[in-house]
């Protein structure tokens, strides 16, 4: 994998101009996620509507290009999705960056721009950067199901 | 094995050496087998993480292998010839270390697992008995976690206060603040000899004098980043404890040392209890073995000590003055070249003396992305907080990138670092 394909236009664009960045005071669930190993920090705000759709998803935080771009792209990808579909996308995305999925045309279509992060699967020490936001989303959805509104997630070393 | 000392060479070898010098390659590099093989896809290994741990010369690798192959046995149980031989060699390394550091009191040289364990030894064996609520320990903001956390644990057990000396714009300790922080309740002052983030060489003679003049506090110097890189002469210093790790000075992992004073160690309780550190054992009591064995419980890392001995021999043969000169010259070159990288901010410039540990930030590029791009070019650097979160907070950055040098690095390594950084800048433009 070449550097240019990892740090391609889509990823750099999301890194430099993150979408849905900011706080969401009316969020139903707030997740604070940290990766102590590299110091990445991310706060994810989720608002669900009456039909359990992700009505609004925003984030704040600091981190590397991979983690920031992944978070930015994620907020775009899951906006408006029903909870179950969001959970499926989390699984699919994680399989992709962990190198556990052969992407067929349908999977690629569902992932859309997220496919640009596929190269991470070849960089073992960067996988956690890409999955931080997604694990935070998973945690947030679980917290919502439990009826809670705040959750914390600390990534562990492998 | 080719030490780089002058020795008869074939003319082609001489030519090759000349070529390498011209390319900025370092001649000592040839003594390290890891550099004599292609690293990845034909690109060379550019190892710039020696502040974390150093590569090993062939002589150290051979010493380990020879020891296990030909003379391995335990120490201090000399019921048979082989063990006596090993015990002799083991204690000879203690003598070598004494020589290397200018620490003539061999009984006060205790082998530990590493610098970290040596500091913990001091904290527990001295601190638990001698610290009480109302006392304070003075540290610096540039300490490695290994010289902070043991004292935080003492704060927990003994209710002491921790005080921290800050640094100035140049990356030097504020010595006037040190003088202010020390009072009649100060029991220990702990200062790193060289910063593992800024490369700053702290003025230990001055600090030692200052502490002695204004208090009875004990002095602990962390030599983990110093002993590998510059000549150390402990006889010239006011100090009570000096710690170091073998793996940062060409030796094996798992072995380090505490250098102290016998009168002080005599008065301290042991750190670990077990075999080898006792004299006589009764049901409820025991008497301790003589120094330094009182502090060396259990079967030690014998091979580690032997390997460290080989590393000390190697460094002695090269000469620590030359190691230092090489590193200072390379650091000057690196600082000059790095300052040409657009958007770079180097932490710690303008110190009176600084070694080859260079921490930096590139505007708009996270240290982890820098590390990934550099790794692609075979350039190994550290990204993160470098076990110095207090300093990171003080500098106002979550993390930095750090390149660090040793005697096997040359200008070619710096050039490859700078080229790779240029590519990072280009990618993120
Ligand atoms: C200044 C300093 N002190 C102490 C240590 C701890 O060394 P070790 O992990 O070998 O105990 C380090 C290692 O990074 C260091 O840089």
XYZ file of C-alpha atoms and ligand atoms in Angstrom:
603
model
C 0.000 0.000 0.000
C 1.363 3.399 -0.875
C 1.365 6.370 1.455
C -0.675 8.356 -1.005
C -3.458 5.815 -0.961
C -3.566 5.821 2.838
C -3.385 9.566 3.098
C -5.637 10.059 0.071
C -7.780 13.038 -0.796
C -10.909 11.842 0.964
C -9.160 11.190 4.275
C -7.193 14.425 4.208
C -10.305 16.361 3.281
C -12.191 14.976 6.292
C -9.163 15.564 8.517
C -8.788 19.186 7.492
C -12.497 19.931 7.239
C -14.188 17.588 9.667
C -17.947 17.245 9.208
C -20.336 17.430 12.146
C -17.698 18.646 14.490
C -18.994 20.357 17.589
C -21.060 19.749 20.667
C -24.690 18.736 20.644
C -26.344 20.043 23.813
C -29.601 18.206 23.132
C -27.870 14.830 22.689
C -29.527 11.743 24.183
C -26.192 10.041 24.769
C -22.673 11.426 25.156
C -19.711 9.062 24.941
C -16.227 10.021 25.967
C -13.701 7.788 24.282
C -9.969 7.716 24.803
C -7.038 5.796 23.486
C -4.466 6.222 26.258
C -1.778 4.670 24.115
C -1.661 7.596 21.709
C -3.615 10.237 23.578
C -6.474 10.415 21.083
C -9.631 11.764 22.677
C -13.062 11.912 21.185
C -16.471 12.879 22.493
C -19.416 11.579 20.507
C -22.902 13.060 20.748
C -25.917 11.028 19.627
C -29.507 12.122 19.164
C -32.087 9.477 18.300
C -35.595 10.171 17.094
C -38.808 8.404 18.129
C -38.225 5.678 15.544
C -34.791 4.898 16.934
C -33.054 6.524 14.020
C -29.827 8.429 14.495
C -31.262 11.883 13.988
C -28.019 13.706 14.646
C -24.436 12.655 15.343
C -21.635 15.072 16.203
C -18.156 14.820 17.679
C -15.363 16.809 19.238
C -11.824 15.771 20.019
C -8.218 15.662 19.019
C -6.312 12.962 17.258
C -4.426 11.827 14.210
C -5.678 12.092 10.641
C -6.911 8.506 10.653
C -8.997 8.851 13.810
C -10.348 12.288 12.948
C -11.221 11.379 9.368
C -12.788 8.135 10.508
C -14.955 9.985 13.034
C -15.939 12.636 10.516
C -16.868 10.103 7.843
C -18.743 8.019 10.367
C -20.990 10.896 11.424
C -21.912 11.412 7.776
C -22.443 7.716 7.120
C -24.717 6.957 10.062
C -26.778 10.153 10.060
C -30.403 9.108 9.583
C -29.758 5.377 9.841
C -31.986 3.189 12.003
C -30.149 1.847 15.029
C -29.876 -1.699 13.626
C -28.417 -0.539 10.341
C -25.904 1.626 12.165
C -24.851 -1.401 14.179
C -24.419 -3.439 11.015
C -22.282 -0.700 9.531
C -20.117 -0.652 12.659
C -19.472 -4.375 12.228
C -18.750 -4.058 8.534
C -16.384 -1.123 9.022
C -14.485 -2.835 11.812
C -14.145 -6.019 9.757
C -12.757 -3.953 6.904
C -10.077 -2.141 8.901
C -9.141 -5.289 10.779
C -8.661 -7.027 7.457
C -11.354 -9.578 8.202
C -13.658 -8.801 5.292
C -13.480 -9.394 1.566
C -15.453 -6.440 0.319
C -17.988 -7.348 -2.384
C -19.699 -4.727 -4.487
C -22.622 -4.498 -2.101
C -20.391 -3.976 0.932
C -18.417 -1.320 -0.925
C -21.622 0.450 -1.810
C -22.726 0.444 1.799
C -19.370 1.733 3.002
C -19.109 4.446 0.362
C -16.297 6.889 1.170
C -15.359 4.782 4.184
C -13.627 2.375 1.790
C -10.814 4.925 1.673
C -9.810 3.715 5.136
C -9.299 0.137 3.961
C -5.521 0.650 3.840
C -5.472 0.844 7.624
C -5.904 -2.934 7.691
C -2.266 -3.194 6.615
C -1.034 -0.996 9.420
C -1.573 -2.993 12.538
C -0.655 -0.151 14.895
C -3.167 2.239 13.344
C -6.310 0.069 13.464
C -7.268 1.453 16.885
C -7.132 4.989 15.510
C -9.701 4.107 12.871
C -12.026 2.210 15.202
C -12.122 4.666 18.121
C -15.166 6.603 16.882
C -16.935 3.411 15.875
C -16.429 1.774 19.243
C -17.714 4.974 20.809
C -20.829 4.764 18.629
C -21.369 1.133 19.611
C -20.985 2.057 23.262
C -23.402 4.957 22.857
C -26.065 2.801 21.257
C -25.717 0.237 24.009
C -25.927 2.943 26.651
C -29.062 4.282 24.988
C -30.615 0.791 25.042
C -29.825 0.598 28.759
C -31.611 3.902 29.238
C -28.444 5.795 30.152
C -27.145 9.045 28.758
C -23.407 9.081 29.420
C -20.752 6.506 28.733
C -17.027 6.270 28.794
C -14.787 4.139 26.665
C -11.099 3.540 27.188
C -9.329 1.524 24.508
C -7.034 -1.174 25.774
C -3.631 -2.076 24.446
C -3.669 -5.317 22.409
C 34.333 -8.214 14.841
C 35.383 -4.911 13.472
C 35.605 -2.315 16.121
C 36.089 0.872 14.213
C 39.545 1.411 15.672
C 42.357 1.608 13.168
C 43.319 -1.888 12.190
C 44.872 -3.371 9.099
C 42.402 -3.345 6.268
C 42.483 -4.476 2.670
C 42.502 -1.575 0.222
C 38.947 -2.291 -0.945
C 37.804 -2.206 2.622
C 39.525 1.113 3.064
C 37.871 2.430 -0.067
C 34.538 1.247 1.161
C 35.101 2.954 4.501
C 36.040 6.189 2.769
C 32.914 5.994 0.637
C 30.777 5.479 3.700
C 32.360 8.386 5.526
C 31.676 10.578 2.531
C 28.033 9.518 2.564
C 27.799 10.535 6.201
C 27.577 6.950 7.353
C 28.941 6.148 10.703
C 31.784 3.630 10.868
C 30.688 2.195 14.218
C 27.471 1.136 12.534
C 29.252 -1.870 11.028
C 29.639 -3.352 14.506
C 25.856 -3.721 14.753
C 24.484 -6.663 12.771
C 20.976 -5.232 12.535
C 22.317 -2.532 10.220
C 24.162 -5.005 8.034
C 20.995 -6.450 6.558
C 18.322 -4.903 4.380
C 15.445 -3.741 6.513
C 12.398 -3.797 4.282
C 11.933 -3.864 0.512
C 15.593 -3.025 0.155
C 15.402 0.155 2.231
C 17.884 0.569 5.053
C 16.907 0.733 8.708
C 17.022 4.284 10.013
C 16.869 3.693 13.728
C 16.197 6.911 15.611
C 14.694 5.581 18.821
C 17.758 4.961 20.962
C 16.327 7.006 23.819
C 13.824 4.152 24.171
C 16.369 1.368 23.744
C 19.550 0.849 21.777
C 20.636 -1.721 19.199
C 23.287 -4.267 20.193
C 26.788 -4.664 18.793
C 27.997 -8.101 17.731
C 30.338 -8.254 20.749
C 27.393 -8.083 23.130
C 25.393 -10.667 21.201
C 28.435 -12.946 21.141
C 29.084 -12.465 24.845
C 25.551 -13.655 25.621
C 25.763 -16.592 23.294
C 29.258 -17.593 24.488
C 28.206 -17.342 28.079
C 25.184 -19.599 27.624
C 27.138 -21.971 25.366
C 30.298 -22.380 27.411
C 30.234 -21.120 30.974
C 26.682 -20.922 32.207
C 25.947 -21.639 35.872
C 24.540 -19.767 38.826
C 26.384 -17.217 40.975
C 27.316 -16.996 44.651
C 26.903 -20.712 45.339
C 30.448 -21.630 44.556
C 30.334 -25.293 45.430
C 31.875 -26.085 42.069
C 34.404 -24.595 39.718
C 31.981 -23.426 37.036
C 29.888 -21.432 39.466
C 32.950 -19.789 40.981
C 34.056 -18.732 37.519
C 30.664 -17.247 36.790
C 30.609 -15.459 40.136
C 33.991 -13.930 39.355
C 32.868 -12.739 35.948
C 29.650 -11.401 37.447
C 31.456 -9.323 40.039
C 34.055 -8.230 37.493
C 31.249 -6.454 35.665
C 30.462 -4.633 38.882
C 34.072 -3.485 38.935
C 33.828 -2.455 35.271
C 30.744 -0.436 35.999
C 32.502 1.204 38.946
C 35.332 2.149 36.619
C 33.009 3.312 33.869
C 31.081 5.654 36.141
C 33.897 6.695 38.419
C 32.138 5.078 41.372
C 34.893 3.409 43.392
C 32.632 2.052 46.129
C 31.801 -1.309 44.529
C 29.834 -2.461 47.549
C 27.394 0.315 46.799
C 26.684 -0.837 43.254
C 23.487 -2.860 43.249
C 22.263 -4.674 40.174
C 18.568 -4.128 39.488
C 16.261 -4.926 36.600
C 16.536 -1.398 35.194
C 16.599 2.258 36.198
C 12.932 2.059 37.122
C 13.518 -0.720 39.622
C 16.511 1.115 41.060
C 14.332 4.155 41.807
C 11.642 1.957 43.296
C 14.308 0.351 45.462
C 15.201 3.774 46.855
C 11.559 4.771 47.310
C 10.622 1.618 49.201
C 13.822 0.663 51.023
C 14.698 4.226 52.047
C 11.406 6.106 51.690
C 9.063 3.859 53.684
C 11.353 4.130 56.718
C 12.439 7.737 56.392
C 9.501 9.706 55.036
C 6.610 10.931 57.130
C 3.663 13.301 56.755
C 4.847 16.881 56.398
C 7.983 15.856 54.520
C 8.408 16.692 50.876
C 10.279 15.326 47.888
C 11.384 17.769 45.195
C 11.330 16.518 41.597
C 11.371 18.245 38.224
C 8.724 18.632 35.566
C 11.056 16.898 33.088
C 11.307 13.618 35.019
C 10.462 10.356 33.326
C 7.440 8.662 34.942
C 9.894 6.266 36.574
C 11.097 9.107 38.803
C 7.597 10.389 39.540
C 5.306 7.442 40.163
C 7.428 5.775 42.900
C 7.269 9.088 44.791
C 3.539 9.381 44.206
C 3.300 5.939 45.782
C 5.309 7.244 48.742
C 2.870 10.173 48.929
C 0.155 7.539 49.241
C 1.955 5.438 51.864
C 3.708 8.169 53.831
C 1.623 11.280 53.212
C 4.466 13.323 51.771
C 4.161 16.307 49.465
C 5.646 16.362 45.962
C 7.108 19.559 44.544
C 8.182 20.157 40.985
C 10.848 22.402 39.516
C 9.792 23.902 36.177
C 11.809 24.648 33.057
C 12.468 27.909 31.239
C 12.045 28.827 27.566
C 15.368 27.228 26.696
C 14.357 23.917 28.209
C 16.605 24.268 31.258
C 15.658 23.703 34.881
C 14.931 26.835 36.890
C 17.614 26.411 39.515
C 16.473 29.440 41.506
C 13.082 27.779 41.804
C 14.788 24.581 42.967
C 16.465 26.575 45.733
C 13.102 28.065 46.711
C 11.266 24.742 46.783
C 13.761 23.096 49.107
C 13.030 23.672 52.786
C 13.792 21.972 56.087
C 11.172 19.291 55.324
C 12.731 18.286 52.022
C 13.996 14.716 52.360
C 15.013 13.963 48.788
C 15.668 15.814 45.554
C 15.285 13.754 42.382
C 16.600 15.078 39.072
C 17.240 13.447 35.735
C 20.774 13.854 34.413
C 19.554 14.183 30.825
C 15.971 14.785 29.687
C 14.513 12.018 27.539
C 12.342 14.579 25.741
C 14.382 17.772 25.434
C 17.893 16.329 25.488
C 18.831 18.895 28.133
C 21.924 17.981 30.127
C 21.215 19.200 33.638
C 24.089 20.772 35.607
C 24.472 18.036 38.216
C 27.564 19.505 39.933
C 25.713 22.766 40.511
C 22.502 21.019 41.579
C 24.401 18.751 43.973
C 26.146 21.688 45.601
C 22.958 23.702 45.811
C 21.047 20.910 47.548
C 23.888 20.192 49.996
C 24.217 23.866 50.873
C 20.602 24.415 51.792
C 19.401 21.066 53.172
C 20.069 17.576 54.434
C 18.003 16.149 51.607
C 19.282 13.091 49.793
C 20.026 13.463 46.107
C 18.882 11.034 43.439
C 20.105 11.467 39.880
C 18.483 9.512 37.052
C 21.301 8.636 34.685
C 19.264 6.501 32.274
C 19.738 8.944 29.365
C 23.148 10.204 30.424
C 25.451 7.284 31.160
C 25.052 5.905 27.615
C 25.989 9.179 25.968
C 28.560 11.118 27.961
C 31.475 10.475 30.299
C 30.169 10.224 33.849
C 32.437 10.730 36.824
C 30.481 10.205 39.997
C 33.474 10.918 42.253
C 33.141 14.554 41.228
C 29.465 14.734 42.111
C 27.498 15.322 45.284
C 24.889 12.578 45.138
C 23.347 9.714 47.105
C 21.698 7.640 44.403
C 22.442 7.321 40.689
C 20.418 4.933 38.505
C 20.814 3.559 34.985
C 19.682 0.825 32.562
C 21.916 -1.414 30.459
C 19.547 -1.648 27.508
C 19.948 2.052 26.737
C 23.720 1.638 26.466
C 24.103 -1.311 24.073
C 23.515 -3.945 26.765
C 20.707 -6.456 27.263
C 17.257 -5.654 28.630
C 16.389 -6.642 32.173
C 19.493 -5.317 33.867
C 20.361 -1.980 35.427
C 21.956 -0.601 38.538
C 21.707 1.620 41.547
C 24.910 3.389 42.558
C 24.914 4.718 46.095
C 27.114 5.055 49.199
C 27.772 2.070 51.487
C 27.075 3.984 54.727
C 23.658 4.869 53.369
C 22.828 1.415 52.033
C 23.971 -0.140 55.323
C 21.300 1.813 57.145
C 18.496 0.882 54.771
C 16.228 -2.134 55.012
C 16.347 -4.548 52.048
C 13.975 -3.968 49.132
C 13.114 -7.512 48.072
C 13.470 -10.457 50.428
C 14.510 -13.939 49.389
C 17.523 -16.028 48.587
C 21.033 -14.590 48.229
C 20.287 -11.527 50.340
C 20.384 -13.187 53.757
C 23.125 -14.249 56.116
C 21.313 -16.330 58.722
C 17.625 -17.188 58.863
C 15.627 -17.960 62.023
C 11.913 -18.676 62.273
C 10.916 -15.044 62.655
C 14.013 -13.085 61.779
C 17.028 -13.029 59.560
C 20.221 -11.077 59.196
C 21.170 -9.560 55.901
C 23.978 -10.465 53.599
C 26.758 -7.915 53.171
C 26.493 -5.180 50.580
C 25.615 -5.170 47.781
C 24.039 -8.633 48.016
C 21.579 -7.450 50.662
C 19.774 -5.698 47.818
C 20.071 -8.461 45.240
C 17.436 -10.981 46.266
C 16.857 -14.028 44.121
C 18.843 -15.406 41.214
C 19.967 -12.358 39.268
C 19.963 -11.777 35.521
C 23.423 -13.284 35.208
C 23.594 -13.250 31.420
C 22.339 -9.683 31.459
C 25.231 -8.668 33.653
C 27.723 -10.499 31.429
C 26.252 -8.849 28.333
C 26.377 -5.459 30.015
C 30.048 -6.071 30.728
C 30.665 -6.569 27.005
C 28.761 -3.366 26.257
C 30.864 -1.446 28.772
C 34.027 -2.843 27.195
C 32.853 -1.744 23.778
C 31.969 1.767 24.915
C 35.233 2.059 26.811
C 37.184 1.010 23.744
C 35.406 3.575 21.603
C 35.799 6.139 24.373
C 32.922 8.059 25.873
C 34.474 11.369 24.830
C 34.255 10.242 21.227
C 30.709 8.981 21.700
C 29.768 12.404 23.051
C 31.609 14.336 20.333
C 29.969 12.259 17.641
C 26.560 12.824 19.149
C 27.021 16.558 19.655
C 28.154 17.015 16.062
C 25.272 14.927 14.759
C 22.799 16.841 16.920
C 24.041 20.173 15.554
C 23.663 18.852 12.040
C 20.182 17.506 12.795
C 18.962 20.718 14.424
C 20.178 22.723 11.435
C 18.591 20.397 8.888
C 15.345 19.952 10.789
C 14.861 23.680 11.150
C 14.439 23.771 7.362
C 11.305 21.622 7.528
C 8.272 23.892 7.030
C 6.028 24.184 10.078
C 8.400 22.435 12.470
C 8.657 23.379 16.125
C 11.544 21.842 18.028
C 11.194 21.587 21.784
C 14.286 22.545 23.707
C 16.706 24.682 21.754
C 19.199 27.017 23.287
C 20.222 24.881 26.236
C 23.829 25.246 27.339
C 24.278 21.602 26.529
C 21.888 19.233 24.880
C 22.227 15.681 23.577
C 20.745 13.933 20.577
C 17.153 13.630 21.705
C 15.028 15.876 19.514
C 11.316 16.265 20.138
C 9.306 18.189 17.617
C 5.912 19.014 16.282
C 4.850 19.613 12.672
C 2.039 22.100 12.243
C -1.201 20.324 11.355
C 0.247 16.820 11.370
C -0.325 14.491 14.286
C 2.743 12.631 15.630
C 1.145 9.299 14.785
C 0.686 10.247 11.166
C 4.279 11.429 11.081
C 5.416 8.108 12.556
C 3.429 6.134 9.972
C 4.842 8.143 7.072
C 8.378 7.858 8.455
C 7.946 4.132 9.075
C 7.130 3.795 5.402
C 10.627 5.120 4.726
C 12.245 2.809 7.256
C 12.669 5.666 9.720
C 11.859 4.600 13.276
C 10.955 7.380 15.678
C 8.838 7.573 18.787
C 5.434 9.262 18.807
C 3.578 9.950 22.016
C 4.144 11.318 25.464
C 7.529 9.598 26.057
C 6.565 8.638 29.617
C 6.741 12.332 30.495
C 3.134 13.442 30.680
C 3.950 16.236 33.158
C 6.363 17.759 30.666
C 3.900 17.322 27.786
C 1.268 19.191 29.769
C 3.805 21.862 30.640
C 4.725 22.271 26.960
C 1.032 22.357 26.113
C 1.070 19.449 23.668
C -0.673 16.066 23.941
C 2.185 14.297 22.236
C 5.324 14.927 20.219
C 7.509 13.087 17.755
C 10.974 12.239 18.983
C 14.108 11.289 17.111
C 17.075 10.179 19.180
C 20.606 9.270 18.182
C 23.448 7.062 19.236
C 26.928 6.279 18.032
C 25.688 4.128 15.139
C 23.733 7.001 13.581
C 25.215 9.248 10.945
C 24.269 12.236 8.849
C 22.681 9.879 6.332
C 20.114 8.945 8.997
C 19.327 12.607 9.583
C 18.985 13.160 5.842
C 16.528 10.291 5.528
C 14.559 11.659 8.490
C 14.369 15.110 6.937
C 13.390 13.752 3.516
C 10.607 11.687 5.029
C 9.368 14.682 7.029
C 9.352 16.709 3.810
C 7.122 14.070 2.275
C 4.785 14.262 5.282
C 4.559 18.013 4.824
C 3.902 17.493 1.121
C 1.133 14.947 1.744
C -0.625 17.117 4.293
C -0.135 20.325 2.357
C 15.234 9.613 31.821
C 14.765 8.206 31.961
N 14.688 7.665 33.178
C 14.283 6.407 33.368
C 13.919 5.611 32.316
C 13.440 4.235 32.608
O 14.268 3.287 32.083
P 13.861 1.759 32.212
O 12.553 1.627 31.504
O 14.962 1.042 31.543
O 13.748 1.471 33.649
C 13.975 6.117 31.027
C 13.571 5.268 29.890
O 12.892 5.654 28.987
C 14.406 7.455 30.850
O 14.457 7.984 29.630
